[in-house]
């Protein structure tokens, strides 16, 4: 079973895999998905008699398992391999977080990531890039950036840093700034290059 770019919310169990015998095996891969508001987000369960733990194998990557019980196994945690994911509870695994994913409006069912979310660009570095060309995000809905930003990322600025006073002429249409330096501007302090 492969689950990709899926949003599963407000359920008793988000995804459940069950087995009844050692001859039945199940592998569930969950990638770039958001499971939240569920009592249990991912469940590996036995249905007696005779089920064994090795028959269910979860592989979860680049996902958000937030709220409720992030993941549960009737067999033990070894049935759940979770990496580069944000969970509501501690879970060992490369790149895992335990931080509020900062959804835009969970109460209003808007599970996009807000600017500053720890899930942005925090997915598996070997995963394909997000549509914006950056490292994969965690969750079903990749961060699309701030709509209509005042100053777009990567903007090139023209600036005059010779100490001269240009008065208000520089703000007039048609002002000739061809002699001014240009390049990416630093907006803010704290990186040591002020």
CSV table of C-alpha atoms in Angstrom, one decimal:
chain,number,residue,atom,x,y,z
A,1,UNK,CA,0.0,0.0,0.0
A,2,UNK,CA,1.4,3.4,-1.0
A,3,UNK,CA,0.1,6.6,0.4
A,4,UNK,CA,1.5,9.8,-1.0
A,5,UNK,CA,0.6,13.5,-0.8
A,6,UNK,CA,-2.5,12.6,1.3
A,7,UNK,CA,-4.3,14.6,4.0
A,8,UNK,CA,-6.1,12.4,6.6
A,9,UNK,CA,-7.9,14.2,9.4
A,10,UNK,CA,-10.4,13.8,12.1
A,11,UNK,CA,-10.6,10.0,12.1
A,12,UNK,CA,-10.5,7.4,14.9
A,13,UNK,CA,-7.5,5.8,13.0
A,14,UNK,CA,-5.8,7.5,10.1
A,15,UNK,CA,-4.2,4.5,8.5
A,16,UNK,CA,-4.4,0.9,9.9
A,17,UNK,CA,-2.7,-2.3,8.6
A,18,UNK,CA,-3.8,-5.6,10.0
A,19,UNK,CA,-2.7,-9.2,9.6
A,20,UNK,CA,-4.1,-12.5,10.7
A,21,UNK,CA,-1.3,-14.9,10.0
A,22,UNK,CA,2.5,-15.1,9.5
A,23,UNK,CA,1.9,-15.9,5.8
A,24,UNK,CA,0.2,-12.5,5.2
A,25,UNK,CA,2.6,-9.6,5.0
A,26,UNK,CA,1.8,-5.9,4.6
A,27,UNK,CA,4.1,-3.0,3.7
A,28,UNK,CA,2.6,0.5,4.0
A,29,UNK,CA,4.7,3.4,2.7
A,30,UNK,CA,3.5,6.9,3.6
A,31,UNK,CA,5.3,9.8,2.0
A,32,UNK,CA,4.7,13.5,2.1
A,33,UNK,CA,1.4,13.1,3.9
A,34,UNK,CA,-0.3,14.8,6.8
A,35,UNK,CA,-2.2,12.8,9.4
A,36,UNK,CA,-3.7,15.0,12.1
A,37,UNK,CA,-6.7,15.3,14.4
A,38,UNK,CA,-6.9,11.5,14.5
A,39,UNK,CA,-6.9,9.5,17.8
A,40,UNK,CA,-4.2,7.3,16.2
A,41,UNK,CA,-2.5,8.4,13.0
A,42,UNK,CA,-0.8,5.1,12.0
A,43,UNK,CA,-1.6,1.7,13.4
A,44,UNK,CA,0.0,-1.7,13.0
A,45,UNK,CA,-2.5,-4.2,14.5
A,46,UNK,CA,-2.8,-8.0,14.9
A,47,UNK,CA,-6.1,-9.8,14.6
A,48,UNK,CA,-5.7,-13.1,16.5
A,49,UNK,CA,-5.0,-15.9,16.3
A,50,UNK,CA,-1.5,-16.3,15.1
A,51,UNK,CA,-0.4,-12.9,13.8
A,52,UNK,CA,3.2,-12.1,14.1
A,53,UNK,CA,4.9,-8.7,14.2
A,54,UNK,CA,7.2,-9.0,11.2
A,55,UNK,CA,4.3,-9.3,8.9
A,56,UNK,CA,3.5,-5.5,9.0
A,57,UNK,CA,6.1,-3.0,7.9
A,58,UNK,CA,5.4,0.8,7.9
A,59,UNK,CA,7.9,3.1,6.1
A,60,UNK,CA,7.0,6.8,6.8
A,61,UNK,CA,8.9,9.7,5.3
A,62,UNK,CA,8.5,13.4,4.9
A,63,UNK,CA,5.2,13.4,6.8
A,64,UNK,CA,3.4,15.1,9.6
A,65,UNK,CA,1.8,12.9,12.3
A,66,UNK,CA,0.4,15.5,14.6
A,67,UNK,CA,-2.0,15.1,17.5
A,68,UNK,CA,-3.3,12.0,19.1
A,69,UNK,CA,-1.1,8.9,19.1
A,70,UNK,CA,1.4,9.5,16.3
A,71,UNK,CA,2.0,5.8,15.6
A,72,UNK,CA,1.1,2.6,17.4
A,73,UNK,CA,2.0,-1.0,16.9
A,74,UNK,CA,0.6,-4.0,18.7
A,75,UNK,CA,4.0,-5.7,17.9
A,76,UNK,CA,6.5,-3.1,18.9
A,77,UNK,CA,8.1,0.0,17.4
A,78,UNK,CA,10.4,-2.0,15.2
A,79,UNK,CA,7.5,-2.4,12.7
A,80,UNK,CA,7.5,1.4,12.1
A,81,UNK,CA,10.4,3.1,10.4
A,82,UNK,CA,9.7,6.8,10.6
A,83,UNK,CA,12.3,9.3,9.2
A,84,UNK,CA,12.2,13.0,8.3
A,85,UNK,CA,8.8,13.4,9.8
A,86,UNK,CA,7.2,15.7,12.4
A,87,UNK,CA,5.5,13.8,15.2
A,88,UNK,CA,3.5,14.9,18.2
A,89,UNK,CA,5.6,12.5,20.4
A,90,UNK,CA,9.2,11.6,20.6
A,91,UNK,CA,10.2,9.0,17.9
A,92,UNK,CA,13.7,7.8,17.1
A,93,UNK,CA,14.6,8.3,13.4
A,94,UNK,CA,16.9,10.3,11.2
A,95,UNK,CA,15.6,13.9,10.7
A,96,UNK,CA,12.5,13.5,12.9
A,97,UNK,CA,11.1,16.6,14.7
A,98,UNK,CA,8.7,17.1,17.6
A,99,UNK,CA,7.6,20.6,16.9
A,100,UNK,CA,4.2,22.3,16.2
A,101,UNK,CA,4.0,22.2,12.4
A,102,UNK,CA,2.4,25.6,12.3
A,103,UNK,CA,-0.6,24.9,10.1
A,104,UNK,CA,-2.2,28.0,8.6
A,105,UNK,CA,-5.6,27.2,10.4
A,106,UNK,CA,-6.1,23.7,11.7
A,107,UNK,CA,-9.5,24.6,13.2
A,108,UNK,CA,-10.6,25.8,9.7
A,109,UNK,CA,-9.0,22.7,8.1
A,110,UNK,CA,-6.3,24.6,6.3
A,111,UNK,CA,-3.2,22.4,6.7
A,112,UNK,CA,-0.8,24.4,4.6
A,113,UNK,CA,2.4,25.4,6.4
A,114,UNK,CA,2.8,28.9,7.7
A,115,UNK,CA,6.0,30.8,7.1
A,116,UNK,CA,8.5,29.8,9.8
A,117,UNK,CA,7.1,26.2,10.1
A,118,UNK,CA,9.9,23.8,11.1
A,119,UNK,CA,8.5,21.4,8.4
A,120,UNK,CA,9.6,23.7,5.6
A,121,UNK,CA,12.7,22.3,3.7
A,122,UNK,CA,13.1,19.7,6.5
A,123,UNK,CA,12.3,16.6,4.5
A,124,UNK,CA,14.7,13.9,3.3
A,125,UNK,CA,17.5,15.6,1.4
A,126,UNK,CA,17.5,12.7,-1.1
A,127,UNK,CA,13.8,13.2,-2.0
A,128,UNK,CA,12.8,15.0,-5.1
A,129,UNK,CA,12.7,18.8,-4.7
A,130,UNK,CA,9.4,20.6,-4.0
A,131,UNK,CA,7.6,22.5,-6.7
A,132,UNK,CA,9.4,25.7,-5.6
A,133,UNK,CA,12.8,24.0,-6.3
A,134,UNK,CA,13.7,23.7,-2.6
A,135,UNK,CA,14.3,20.7,-0.4
A,136,UNK,CA,11.2,18.6,0.3
A,137,UNK,CA,8.9,19.8,3.0
A,138,UNK,CA,7.2,17.5,5.5
A,139,UNK,CA,3.5,17.0,5.0
A,140,UNK,CA,1.0,16.7,2.2
A,141,UNK,CA,0.9,20.3,1.2
A,142,UNK,CA,4.3,21.8,0.2
A,143,UNK,CA,4.9,25.4,1.4
A,144,UNK,CA,4.2,27.7,-1.6
A,145,UNK,CA,5.8,30.8,-0.1
A,146,UNK,CA,4.1,34.0,0.9
A,147,UNK,CA,1.6,35.0,-1.8
A,148,UNK,CA,2.4,38.3,-3.4
A,149,UNK,CA,5.4,39.1,-1.1
A,150,UNK,CA,6.3,42.8,-0.8
A,151,UNK,CA,9.9,41.9,-1.7
A,152,UNK,CA,10.3,38.6,-3.6
A,153,UNK,CA,13.1,36.2,-2.6
A,154,UNK,CA,16.3,36.8,-4.6
A,155,UNK,CA,15.5,40.4,-5.4
A,156,UNK,CA,18.4,42.5,-6.7
A,157,UNK,CA,18.6,45.9,-5.2
A,158,UNK,CA,20.3,49.1,-6.4
A,159,UNK,CA,21.9,51.1,-3.6
A,160,UNK,CA,24.2,54.0,-3.1
A,161,UNK,CA,26.6,53.6,-0.2
A,162,UNK,CA,29.0,56.6,-0.7
A,163,UNK,CA,27.4,58.7,2.1
A,164,UNK,CA,26.1,61.4,-0.3
A,165,UNK,CA,22.7,62.9,0.3
A,166,UNK,CA,20.4,62.4,-2.7
A,167,UNK,CA,17.6,64.3,-1.2
A,168,UNK,CA,14.2,63.2,-2.7
A,169,UNK,CA,15.3,63.0,-6.3
A,170,UNK,CA,16.0,59.3,-6.1
A,171,UNK,CA,12.2,58.6,-5.6
A,172,UNK,CA,11.2,60.4,-8.8
A,173,UNK,CA,10.2,58.5,-11.9
A,174,UNK,CA,13.0,58.5,-14.4
A,175,UNK,CA,15.8,59.0,-11.8
A,176,UNK,CA,19.1,57.7,-13.3
A,177,UNK,CA,20.5,55.1,-10.9
A,178,UNK,CA,22.8,53.4,-13.4
A,179,UNK,CA,25.9,54.4,-11.4
A,180,UNK,CA,24.6,52.8,-8.2
A,181,UNK,CA,25.8,49.4,-7.0
A,182,UNK,CA,23.4,46.5,-7.3
A,183,UNK,CA,23.2,43.1,-5.7
A,184,UNK,CA,21.2,41.1,-3.1
A,185,UNK,CA,20.5,43.4,-0.2
A,186,UNK,CA,20.8,42.5,3.5
A,187,UNK,CA,17.6,43.3,5.3
A,188,UNK,CA,18.3,42.9,8.9
A,189,UNK,CA,21.1,42.3,11.4
A,190,UNK,CA,22.7,39.4,13.1
A,191,UNK,CA,24.6,37.6,10.4
A,192,UNK,CA,27.9,39.4,11.2
A,193,UNK,CA,28.0,41.2,7.8
A,194,UNK,CA,26.1,44.4,8.8
